[in-house]
CSV table of C-alpha atoms in Angstrom, one decimal:
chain,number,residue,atom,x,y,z
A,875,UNK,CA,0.0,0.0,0.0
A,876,UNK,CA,3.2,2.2,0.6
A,877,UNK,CA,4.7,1.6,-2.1
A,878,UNK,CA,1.6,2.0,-4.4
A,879,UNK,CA,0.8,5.4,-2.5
A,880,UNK,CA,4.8,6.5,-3.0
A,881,UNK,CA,4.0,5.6,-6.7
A,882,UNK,CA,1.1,7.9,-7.5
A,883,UNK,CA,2.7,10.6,-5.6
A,884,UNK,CA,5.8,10.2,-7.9
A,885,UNK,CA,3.4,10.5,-11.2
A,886,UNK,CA,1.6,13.9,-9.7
A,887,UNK,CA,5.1,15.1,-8.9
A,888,UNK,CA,6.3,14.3,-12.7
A,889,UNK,CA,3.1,15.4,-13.9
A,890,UNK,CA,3.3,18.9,-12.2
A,891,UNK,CA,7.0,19.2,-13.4
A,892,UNK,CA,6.3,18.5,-16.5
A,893,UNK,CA,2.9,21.2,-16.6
A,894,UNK,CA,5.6,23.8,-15.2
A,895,UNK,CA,8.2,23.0,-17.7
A,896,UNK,CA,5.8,23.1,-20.4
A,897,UNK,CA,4.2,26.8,-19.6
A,898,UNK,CA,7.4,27.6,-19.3
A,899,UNK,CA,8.2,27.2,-23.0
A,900,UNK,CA,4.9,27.9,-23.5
A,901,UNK,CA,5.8,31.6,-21.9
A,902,UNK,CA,9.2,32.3,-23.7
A,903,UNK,CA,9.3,31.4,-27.0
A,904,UNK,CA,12.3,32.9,-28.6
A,905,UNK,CA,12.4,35.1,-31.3
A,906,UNK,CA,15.9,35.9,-32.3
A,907,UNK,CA,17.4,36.5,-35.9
A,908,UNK,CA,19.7,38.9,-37.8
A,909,UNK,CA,18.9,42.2,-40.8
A,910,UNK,CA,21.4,42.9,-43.4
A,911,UNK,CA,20.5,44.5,-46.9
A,912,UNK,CA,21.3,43.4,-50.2
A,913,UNK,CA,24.7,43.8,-49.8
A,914,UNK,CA,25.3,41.7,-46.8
A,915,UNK,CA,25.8,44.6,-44.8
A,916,UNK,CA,24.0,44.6,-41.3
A,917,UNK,CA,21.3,46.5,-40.6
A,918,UNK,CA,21.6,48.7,-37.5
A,919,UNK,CA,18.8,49.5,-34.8
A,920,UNK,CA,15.8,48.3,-36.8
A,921,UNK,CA,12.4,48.1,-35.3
A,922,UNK,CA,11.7,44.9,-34.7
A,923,UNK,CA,8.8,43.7,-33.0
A,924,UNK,CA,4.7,43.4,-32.7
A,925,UNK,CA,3.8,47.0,-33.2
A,926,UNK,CA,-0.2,46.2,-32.3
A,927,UNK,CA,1.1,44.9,-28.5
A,928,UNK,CA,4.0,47.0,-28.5
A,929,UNK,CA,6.0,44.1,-28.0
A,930,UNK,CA,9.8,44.1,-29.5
A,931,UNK,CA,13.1,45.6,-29.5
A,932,UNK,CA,15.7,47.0,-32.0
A,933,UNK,CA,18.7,45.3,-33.4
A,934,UNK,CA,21.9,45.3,-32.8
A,935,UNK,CA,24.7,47.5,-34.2
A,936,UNK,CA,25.3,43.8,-36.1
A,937,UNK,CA,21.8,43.7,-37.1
A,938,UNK,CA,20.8,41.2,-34.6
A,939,UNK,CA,17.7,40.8,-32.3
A,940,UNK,CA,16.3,38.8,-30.1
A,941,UNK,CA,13.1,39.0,-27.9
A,942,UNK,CA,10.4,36.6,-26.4
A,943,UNK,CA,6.6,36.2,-27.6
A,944,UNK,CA,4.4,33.9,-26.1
A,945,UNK,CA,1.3,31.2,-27.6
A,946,UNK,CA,-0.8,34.4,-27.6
A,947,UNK,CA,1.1,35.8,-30.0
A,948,UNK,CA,1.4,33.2,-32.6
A,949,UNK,CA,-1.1,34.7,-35.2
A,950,UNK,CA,0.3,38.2,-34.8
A,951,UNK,CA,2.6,39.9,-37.0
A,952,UNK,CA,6.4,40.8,-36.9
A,953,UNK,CA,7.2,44.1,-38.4
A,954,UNK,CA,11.1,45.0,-39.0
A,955,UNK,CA,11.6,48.5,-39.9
A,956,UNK,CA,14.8,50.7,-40.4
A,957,UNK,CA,15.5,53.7,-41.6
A,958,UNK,CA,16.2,54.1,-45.6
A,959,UNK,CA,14.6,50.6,-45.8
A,960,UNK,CA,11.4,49.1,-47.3
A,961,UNK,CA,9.9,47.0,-44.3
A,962,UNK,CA,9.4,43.7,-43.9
A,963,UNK,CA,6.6,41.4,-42.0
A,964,UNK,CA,5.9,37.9,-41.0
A,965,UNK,CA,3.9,35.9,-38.7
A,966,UNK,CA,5.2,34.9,-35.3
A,967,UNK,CA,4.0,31.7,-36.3
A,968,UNK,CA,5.6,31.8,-39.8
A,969,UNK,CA,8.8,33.0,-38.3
A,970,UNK,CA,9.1,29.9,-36.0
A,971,UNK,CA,8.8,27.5,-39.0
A,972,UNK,CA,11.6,29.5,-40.8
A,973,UNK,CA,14.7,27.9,-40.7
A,974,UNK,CA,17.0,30.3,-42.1
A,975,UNK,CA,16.0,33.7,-39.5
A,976,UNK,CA,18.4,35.6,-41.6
A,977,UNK,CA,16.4,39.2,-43.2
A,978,UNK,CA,17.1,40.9,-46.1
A,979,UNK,CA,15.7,44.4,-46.0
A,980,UNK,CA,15.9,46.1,-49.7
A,981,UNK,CA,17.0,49.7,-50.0
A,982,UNK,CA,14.0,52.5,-50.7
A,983,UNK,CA,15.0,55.0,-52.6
A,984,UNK,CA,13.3,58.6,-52.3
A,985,UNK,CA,13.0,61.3,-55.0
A,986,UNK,CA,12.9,64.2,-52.5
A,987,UNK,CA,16.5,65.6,-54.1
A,988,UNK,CA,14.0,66.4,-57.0
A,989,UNK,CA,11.7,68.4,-54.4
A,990,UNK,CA,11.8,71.8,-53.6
A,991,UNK,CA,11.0,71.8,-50.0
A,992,UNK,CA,11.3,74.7,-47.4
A,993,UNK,CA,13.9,75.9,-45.3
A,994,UNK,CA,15.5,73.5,-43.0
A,995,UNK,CA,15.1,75.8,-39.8
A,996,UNK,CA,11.6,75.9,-40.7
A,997,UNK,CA,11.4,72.0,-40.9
A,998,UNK,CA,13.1,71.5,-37.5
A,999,UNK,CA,10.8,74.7,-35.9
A,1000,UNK,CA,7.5,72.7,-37.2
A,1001,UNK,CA,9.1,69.0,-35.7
A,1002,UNK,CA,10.0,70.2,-32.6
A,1003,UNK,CA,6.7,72.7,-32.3
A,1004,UNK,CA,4.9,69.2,-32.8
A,1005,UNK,CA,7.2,66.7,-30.7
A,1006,UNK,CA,4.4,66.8,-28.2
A,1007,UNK,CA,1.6,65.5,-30.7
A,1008,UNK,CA,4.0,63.0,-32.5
A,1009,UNK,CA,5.5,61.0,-29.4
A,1010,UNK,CA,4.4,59.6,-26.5
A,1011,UNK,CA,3.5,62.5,-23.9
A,1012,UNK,CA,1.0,60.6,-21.9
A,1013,UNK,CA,2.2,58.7,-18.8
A,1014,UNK,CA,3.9,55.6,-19.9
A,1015,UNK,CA,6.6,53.3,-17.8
A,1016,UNK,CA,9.7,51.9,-20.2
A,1017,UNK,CA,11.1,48.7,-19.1
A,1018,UNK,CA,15.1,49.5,-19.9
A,1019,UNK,CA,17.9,47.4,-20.1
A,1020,UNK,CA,20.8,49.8,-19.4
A,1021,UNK,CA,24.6,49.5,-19.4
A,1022,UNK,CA,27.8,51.2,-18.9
A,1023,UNK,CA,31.6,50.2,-19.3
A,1024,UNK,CA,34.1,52.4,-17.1
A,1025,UNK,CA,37.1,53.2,-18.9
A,1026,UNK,CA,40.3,54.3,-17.7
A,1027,UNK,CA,43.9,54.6,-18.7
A,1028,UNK,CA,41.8,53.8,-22.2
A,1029,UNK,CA,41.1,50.4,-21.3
A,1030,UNK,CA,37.7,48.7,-19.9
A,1031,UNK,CA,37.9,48.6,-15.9
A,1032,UNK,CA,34.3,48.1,-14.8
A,1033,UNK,CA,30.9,47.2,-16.1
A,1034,UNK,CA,27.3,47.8,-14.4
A,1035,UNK,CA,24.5,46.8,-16.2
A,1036,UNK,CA,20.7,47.4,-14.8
A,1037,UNK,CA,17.4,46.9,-15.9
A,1038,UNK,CA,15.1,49.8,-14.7
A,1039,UNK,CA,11.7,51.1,-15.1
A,1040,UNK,CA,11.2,54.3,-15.9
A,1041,UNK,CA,8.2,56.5,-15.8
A,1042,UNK,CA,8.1,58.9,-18.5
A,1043,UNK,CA,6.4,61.7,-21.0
A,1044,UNK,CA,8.2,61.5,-23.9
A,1045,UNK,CA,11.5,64.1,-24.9
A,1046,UNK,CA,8.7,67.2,-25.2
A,1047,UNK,CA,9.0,66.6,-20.6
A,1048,UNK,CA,11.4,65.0,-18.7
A,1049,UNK,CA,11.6,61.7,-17.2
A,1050,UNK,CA,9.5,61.4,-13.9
A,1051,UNK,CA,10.8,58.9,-11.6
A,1052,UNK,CA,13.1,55.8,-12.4
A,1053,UNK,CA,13.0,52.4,-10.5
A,1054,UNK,CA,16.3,50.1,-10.5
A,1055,UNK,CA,15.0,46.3,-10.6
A,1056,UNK,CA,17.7,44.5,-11.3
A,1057,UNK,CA,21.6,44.9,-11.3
A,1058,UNK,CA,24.7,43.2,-11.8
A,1059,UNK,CA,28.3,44.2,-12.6
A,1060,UNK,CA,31.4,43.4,-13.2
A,1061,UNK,CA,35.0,43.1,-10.9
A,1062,UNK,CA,35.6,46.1,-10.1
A,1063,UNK,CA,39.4,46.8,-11.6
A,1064,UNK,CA,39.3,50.8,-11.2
A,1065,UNK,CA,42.1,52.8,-9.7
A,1066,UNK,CA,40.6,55.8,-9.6
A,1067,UNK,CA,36.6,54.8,-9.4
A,1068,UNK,CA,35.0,58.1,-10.8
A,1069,UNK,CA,31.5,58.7,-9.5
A,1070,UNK,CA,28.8,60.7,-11.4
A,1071,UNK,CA,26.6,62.5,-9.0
A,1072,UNK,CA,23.4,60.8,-10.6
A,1073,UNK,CA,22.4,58.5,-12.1
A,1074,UNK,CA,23.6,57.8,-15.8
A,1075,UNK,CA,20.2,57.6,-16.9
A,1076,UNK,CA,19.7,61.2,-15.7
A,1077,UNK,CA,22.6,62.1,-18.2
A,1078,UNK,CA,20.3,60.3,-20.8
A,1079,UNK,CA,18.1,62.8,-20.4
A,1080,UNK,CA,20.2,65.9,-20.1
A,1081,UNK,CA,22.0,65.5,-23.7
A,1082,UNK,CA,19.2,64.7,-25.9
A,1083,UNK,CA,18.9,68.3,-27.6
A,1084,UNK,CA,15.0,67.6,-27.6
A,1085,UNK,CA,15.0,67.9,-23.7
A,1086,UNK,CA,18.1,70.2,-23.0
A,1087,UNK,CA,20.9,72.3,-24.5
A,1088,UNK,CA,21.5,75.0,-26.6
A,1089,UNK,CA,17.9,76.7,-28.1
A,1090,UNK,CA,17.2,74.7,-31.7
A,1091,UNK,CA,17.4,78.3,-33.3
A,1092,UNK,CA,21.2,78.8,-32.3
A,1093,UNK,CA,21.8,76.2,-35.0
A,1094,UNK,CA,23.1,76.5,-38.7
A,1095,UNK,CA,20.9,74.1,-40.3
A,1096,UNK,CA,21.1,72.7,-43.7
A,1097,UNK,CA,20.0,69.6,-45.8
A,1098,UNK,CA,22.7,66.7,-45.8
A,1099,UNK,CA,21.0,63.8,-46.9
A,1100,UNK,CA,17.0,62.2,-47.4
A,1101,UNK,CA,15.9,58.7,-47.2
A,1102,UNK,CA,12.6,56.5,-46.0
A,1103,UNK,CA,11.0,55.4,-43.0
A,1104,UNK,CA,7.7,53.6,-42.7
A,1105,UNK,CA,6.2,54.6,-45.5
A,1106,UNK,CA,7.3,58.4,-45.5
A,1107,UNK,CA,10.3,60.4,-46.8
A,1108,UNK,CA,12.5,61.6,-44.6
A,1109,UNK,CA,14.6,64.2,-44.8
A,1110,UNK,CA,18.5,64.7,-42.9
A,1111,UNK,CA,19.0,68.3,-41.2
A,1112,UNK,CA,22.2,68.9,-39.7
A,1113,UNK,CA,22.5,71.6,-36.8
A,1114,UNK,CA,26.0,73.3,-36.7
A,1115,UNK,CA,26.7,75.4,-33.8
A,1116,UNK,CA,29.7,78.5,-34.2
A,1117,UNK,CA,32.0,76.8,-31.6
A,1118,UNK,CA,31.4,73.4,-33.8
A,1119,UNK,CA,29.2,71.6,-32.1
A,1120,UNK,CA,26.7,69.3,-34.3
A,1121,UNK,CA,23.4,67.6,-33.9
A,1122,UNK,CA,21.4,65.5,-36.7
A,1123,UNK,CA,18.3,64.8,-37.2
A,1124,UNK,CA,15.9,62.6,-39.3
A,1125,UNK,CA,12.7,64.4,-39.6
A,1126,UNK,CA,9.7,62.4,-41.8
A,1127,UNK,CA,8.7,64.9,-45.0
A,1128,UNK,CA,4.5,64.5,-43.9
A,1129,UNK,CA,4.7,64.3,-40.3
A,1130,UNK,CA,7.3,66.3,-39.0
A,1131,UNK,CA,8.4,63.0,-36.7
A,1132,UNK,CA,11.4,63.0,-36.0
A,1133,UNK,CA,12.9,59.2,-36.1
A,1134,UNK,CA,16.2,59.8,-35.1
A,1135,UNK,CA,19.2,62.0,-33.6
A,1136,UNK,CA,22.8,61.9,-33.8
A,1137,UNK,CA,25.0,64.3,-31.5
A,1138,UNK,CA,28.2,65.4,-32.0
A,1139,UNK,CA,29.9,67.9,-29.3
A,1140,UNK,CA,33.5,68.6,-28.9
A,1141,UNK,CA,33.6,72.0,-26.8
A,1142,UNK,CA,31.8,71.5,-23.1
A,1143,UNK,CA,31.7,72.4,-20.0
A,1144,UNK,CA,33.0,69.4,-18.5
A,1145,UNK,CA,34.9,66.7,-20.8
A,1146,UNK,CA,36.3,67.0,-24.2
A,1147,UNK,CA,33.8,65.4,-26.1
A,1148,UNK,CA,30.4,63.4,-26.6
A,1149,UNK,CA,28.8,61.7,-29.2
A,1150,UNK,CA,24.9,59.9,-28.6
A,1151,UNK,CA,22.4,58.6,-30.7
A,1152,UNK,CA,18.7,58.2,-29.8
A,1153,UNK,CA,16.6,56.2,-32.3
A,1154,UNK,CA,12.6,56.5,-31.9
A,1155,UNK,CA,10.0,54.3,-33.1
A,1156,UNK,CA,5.6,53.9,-33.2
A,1157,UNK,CA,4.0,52.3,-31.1
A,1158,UNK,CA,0.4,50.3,-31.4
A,1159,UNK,CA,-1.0,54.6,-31.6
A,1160,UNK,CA,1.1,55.9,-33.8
A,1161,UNK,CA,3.1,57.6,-31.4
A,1162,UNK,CA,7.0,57.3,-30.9
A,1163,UNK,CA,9.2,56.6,-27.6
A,1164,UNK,CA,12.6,55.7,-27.1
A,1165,UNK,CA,13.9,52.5,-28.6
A,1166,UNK,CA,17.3,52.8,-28.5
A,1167,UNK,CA,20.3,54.8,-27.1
A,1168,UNK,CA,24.5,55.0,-27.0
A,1169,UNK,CA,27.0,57.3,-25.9
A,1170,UNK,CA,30.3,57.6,-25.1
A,1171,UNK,CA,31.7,60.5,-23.0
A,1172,UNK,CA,35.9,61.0,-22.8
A,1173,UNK,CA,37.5,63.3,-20.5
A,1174,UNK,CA,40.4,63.4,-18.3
A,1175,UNK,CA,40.5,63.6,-13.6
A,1176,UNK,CA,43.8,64.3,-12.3
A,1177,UNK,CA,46.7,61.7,-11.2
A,1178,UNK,CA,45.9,61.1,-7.8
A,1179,UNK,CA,49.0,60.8,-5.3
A,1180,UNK,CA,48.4,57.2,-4.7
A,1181,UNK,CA,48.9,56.5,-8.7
A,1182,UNK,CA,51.6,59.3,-8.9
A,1183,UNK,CA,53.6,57.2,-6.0
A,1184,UNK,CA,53.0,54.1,-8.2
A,1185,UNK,CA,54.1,55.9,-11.4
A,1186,UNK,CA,57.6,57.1,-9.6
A,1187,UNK,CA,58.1,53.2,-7.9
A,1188,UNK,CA,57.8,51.8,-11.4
A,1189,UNK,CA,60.4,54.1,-12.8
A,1190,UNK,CA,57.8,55.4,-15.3
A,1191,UNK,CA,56.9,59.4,-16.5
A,1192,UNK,CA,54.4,61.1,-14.0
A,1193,UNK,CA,51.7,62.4,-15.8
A,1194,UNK,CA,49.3,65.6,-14.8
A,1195,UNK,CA,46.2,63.6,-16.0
A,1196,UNK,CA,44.4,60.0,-16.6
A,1197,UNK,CA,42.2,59.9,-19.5
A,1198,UNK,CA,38.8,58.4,-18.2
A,1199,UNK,CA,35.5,57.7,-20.5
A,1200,UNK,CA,31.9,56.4,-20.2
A,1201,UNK,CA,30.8,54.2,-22.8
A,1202,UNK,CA,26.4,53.8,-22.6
A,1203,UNK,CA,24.2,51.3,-24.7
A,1204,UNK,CA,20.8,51.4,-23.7
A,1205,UNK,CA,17.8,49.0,-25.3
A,1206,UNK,CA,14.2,49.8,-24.0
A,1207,UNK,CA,12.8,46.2,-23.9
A,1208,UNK,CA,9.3,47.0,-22.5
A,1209,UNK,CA,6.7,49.3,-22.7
A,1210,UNK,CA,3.7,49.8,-20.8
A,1211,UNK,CA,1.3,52.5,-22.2
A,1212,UNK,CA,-1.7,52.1,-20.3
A,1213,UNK,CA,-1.8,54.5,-17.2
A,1214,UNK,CA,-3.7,52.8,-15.3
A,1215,UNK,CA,-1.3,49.5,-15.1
A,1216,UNK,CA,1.3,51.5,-14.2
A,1217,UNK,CA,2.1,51.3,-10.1
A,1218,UNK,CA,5.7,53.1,-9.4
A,1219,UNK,CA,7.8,53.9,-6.4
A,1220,UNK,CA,10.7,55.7,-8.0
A,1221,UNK,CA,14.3,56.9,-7.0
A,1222,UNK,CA,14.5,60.3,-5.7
A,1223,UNK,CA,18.2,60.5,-4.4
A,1224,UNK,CA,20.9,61.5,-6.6
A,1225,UNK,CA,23.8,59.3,-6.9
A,1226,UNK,CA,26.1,57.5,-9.0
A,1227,UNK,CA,24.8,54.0,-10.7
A,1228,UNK,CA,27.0,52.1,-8.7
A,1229,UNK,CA,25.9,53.1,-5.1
A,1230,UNK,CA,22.4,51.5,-5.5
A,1231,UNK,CA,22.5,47.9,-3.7
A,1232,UNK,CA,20.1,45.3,-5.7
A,1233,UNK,CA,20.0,41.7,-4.9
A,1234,UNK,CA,21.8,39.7,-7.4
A,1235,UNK,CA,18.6,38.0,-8.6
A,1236,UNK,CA,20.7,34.9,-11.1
A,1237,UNK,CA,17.3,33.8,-12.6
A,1238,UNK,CA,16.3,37.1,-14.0
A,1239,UNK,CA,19.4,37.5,-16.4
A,1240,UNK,CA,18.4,33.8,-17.4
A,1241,UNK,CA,15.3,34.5,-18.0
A,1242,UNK,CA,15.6,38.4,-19.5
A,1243,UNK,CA,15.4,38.6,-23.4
A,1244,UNK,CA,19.1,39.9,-23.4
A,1245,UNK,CA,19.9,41.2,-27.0
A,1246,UNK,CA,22.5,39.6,-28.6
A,1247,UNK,CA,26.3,40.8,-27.8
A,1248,UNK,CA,27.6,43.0,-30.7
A,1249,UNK,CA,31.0,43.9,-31.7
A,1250,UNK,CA,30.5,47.0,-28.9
A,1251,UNK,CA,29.8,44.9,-26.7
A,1252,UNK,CA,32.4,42.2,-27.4
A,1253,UNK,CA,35.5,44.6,-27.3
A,1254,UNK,CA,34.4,46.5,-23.9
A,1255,UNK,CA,34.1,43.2,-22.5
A,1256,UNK,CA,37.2,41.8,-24.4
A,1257,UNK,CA,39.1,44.6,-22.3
A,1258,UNK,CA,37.7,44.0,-19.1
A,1259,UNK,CA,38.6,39.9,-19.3
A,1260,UNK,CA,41.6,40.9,-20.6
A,1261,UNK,CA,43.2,42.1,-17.5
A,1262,UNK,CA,43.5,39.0,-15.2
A,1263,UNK,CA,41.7,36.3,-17.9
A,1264,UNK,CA,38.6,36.2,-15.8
A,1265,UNK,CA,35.3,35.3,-17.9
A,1266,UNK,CA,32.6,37.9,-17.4
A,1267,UNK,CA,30.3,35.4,-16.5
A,1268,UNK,CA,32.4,34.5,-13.9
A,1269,UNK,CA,32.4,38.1,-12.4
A,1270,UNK,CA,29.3,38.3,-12.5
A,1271,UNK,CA,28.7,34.8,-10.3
A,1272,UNK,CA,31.6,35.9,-7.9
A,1273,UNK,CA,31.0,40.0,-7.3
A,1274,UNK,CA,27.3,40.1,-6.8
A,1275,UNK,CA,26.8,38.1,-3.6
């Protein structure tokens, strides 16, 4: 009787693990692949994704992607868009069955060279004088996956990366409150351990020329270039400030969107330079929000006496100053549009990145739909392993505890 009571417990035990295992896939079903065009080349942060459930993410600098649908999703359409690019779409469903999950995105060429348009300063006046209407303003919480490598002496010395919610308006406000979830990072191999006095994410927001910076009327603009988004022309406007400062952007021909910006400044307060880029793309209304973000930041702190004590014991030139840089990639992996879904807490101190203790929680990096590693990722990563050969993974296990 034991042994036949033992027995049925084992098959409800097996049965149950086998239920969980099986929602389990049921609840991540992978959908990962790579963009290039017709000439092989890849195809940088496309729009890739289920624009009805605003579910999706944007690839890699090496055109890859990767994201996770579930059973619900199986009838419903993928839709890869890029900028310059006819889009493409397919059926989760269809995508699955495919085999090869390499896409080939064919060039769209425009004839706006041929049209005689208006001035670009009055272009850029009417985008940003309808940023409100043509992005996201309403309340809406982005689930984003954010990273930065800390580089000194010009070589990788420590990596954070954090996934964070962040409850926003849209670049014609500023970002309400953020929420860190999850972190993780790297040994820390720093000698001289910089700290910014906020959050990087706050720095996000303070150099996109939509939200801050010099007025959009201080600019020289000009046409450089036009292309195709999403069924629209776009056109390329260039800002060019006296001291040389730059700031692009990619502005649709109808709509006034604008789909894209590109940011170029050499002569700052602090630093000697910084580049970003912020790509935008629709959601399931039409409107745009933040897809996609990098930035590096170089400048210089300097030697402190410990190092300068070092520098004289190993025989070697003291030097004034240590170049130092912050190298940013941020993917937004999640977006939540509906107000009334959204509950938040929200970060109200000021600090650097790195002062704010999470939990190591192993499973959710499992689990996460981390997009693939690109060649960005791979050399800031190669530098940090490269110091003592330890694998990143490894780091992670043994500095979060």
């Amino acid at each position: 009787m034991r042994r036949s009571f033992n027995f049925i417990n084992f098959i409800i035990f097996l049965f149950a693990f086998l239920q969980s295992g099986l929602t389990l896939a049921q609840n991540n079903i992978i959908i990962e692949g790579v963009i290039y065009d017709e000439y092989n080349y890849p195809i940088p942060y496309a729009s890739v994704g289920i624009v009805e459930k605003n579910i999706g993410t944007s690839s890699t600098e090496d055109g890859g992607f990767k994201f996770f649908v579930t059973n619900k999703e199986l009838l419903d359409t993928i839709e890869i868009s890029s900028i310059g690019f006819q889009s493409l779409k397919i059926t989760v469903q269809d995508f699955i069955a495919r085999k090869d999950k390499t896409f080939i995105l064919k060039e769209m060429i425009t004839e706006l060279g041929e049209v005689s348009i208006e001035s670009p300063r009055n272009i850029v006046k009417k985008a940003v004088k309808k940023l409100k209407e043509n992005t996201l303003s309403n309340k809406h919480k982005l689930g984003i996956l954010y990273r930065r490598w800390s580089v000194e002496d010009n070589i990788c010395r420590y990596f954070i990366e954090q996934y964070i919610d962040v409850l926003d308006r849209g670049p014609s406000s500023y970002i309400q409150a953020f929420d860190v979830k999850q972190s993780r990072n790297s040994s820390d191999y720093r000698f001289i351990k910089n700290e910014q006095d906020r959050h990087a994410l706050k720095f996000m927001e303070l150099n996109n020329p939509l939200r801050n910076g010099p007025p959009i009327s201080s600019y020289d603009w000009k046409k450089i270039d036009d292309t195709f988004y999403e069924n629209e022309d776009v056109i390329v406007l260039q800002g060019n400030l006296r001291n040389g400062n730059t700031i692009t952007f990619y502005i649709g021909f109808d709509t006034f969107k604008i789909y894209k910006i590109a940011k170029n400044t050499t002569v700052m307060n602090q630093g000697k330079r910084l580049t970003a880029l912020y790509i935008y793309k629709n959601n399931n209304q039409g409107k745009l929000y933040l897809s996609y973000h990098k930035r590096q930041w170089e400048g210089a702190v300097g030697t402190p006496d410990h190092i300068r004590r070092a520098m004289r014991q190993a025989g070697e030139k003291e030097r004034n100053y240590i170049p130092i840089s912050y190298r940013h990639e941020i993917f937004v992996l999640d977006l939540e549009n509906d107000g009334n879904k959204i509950k938040f807490q929200g970060e109200y101190e000021q600090k650097d990145m790195t002062l704010y203790k999470i939990p190591y929680d192993k499973s959710f990096w499992t689990n996460i739909s981390i997009p693939p590693a690109t060649k960005f990722y791979k050399k800031n990563i190669g530098e940090l392993e490269s110091l003592y050969d330890v694998p990143i993974e490894t780091q992670f296990q043994y500095s979060n505890r």
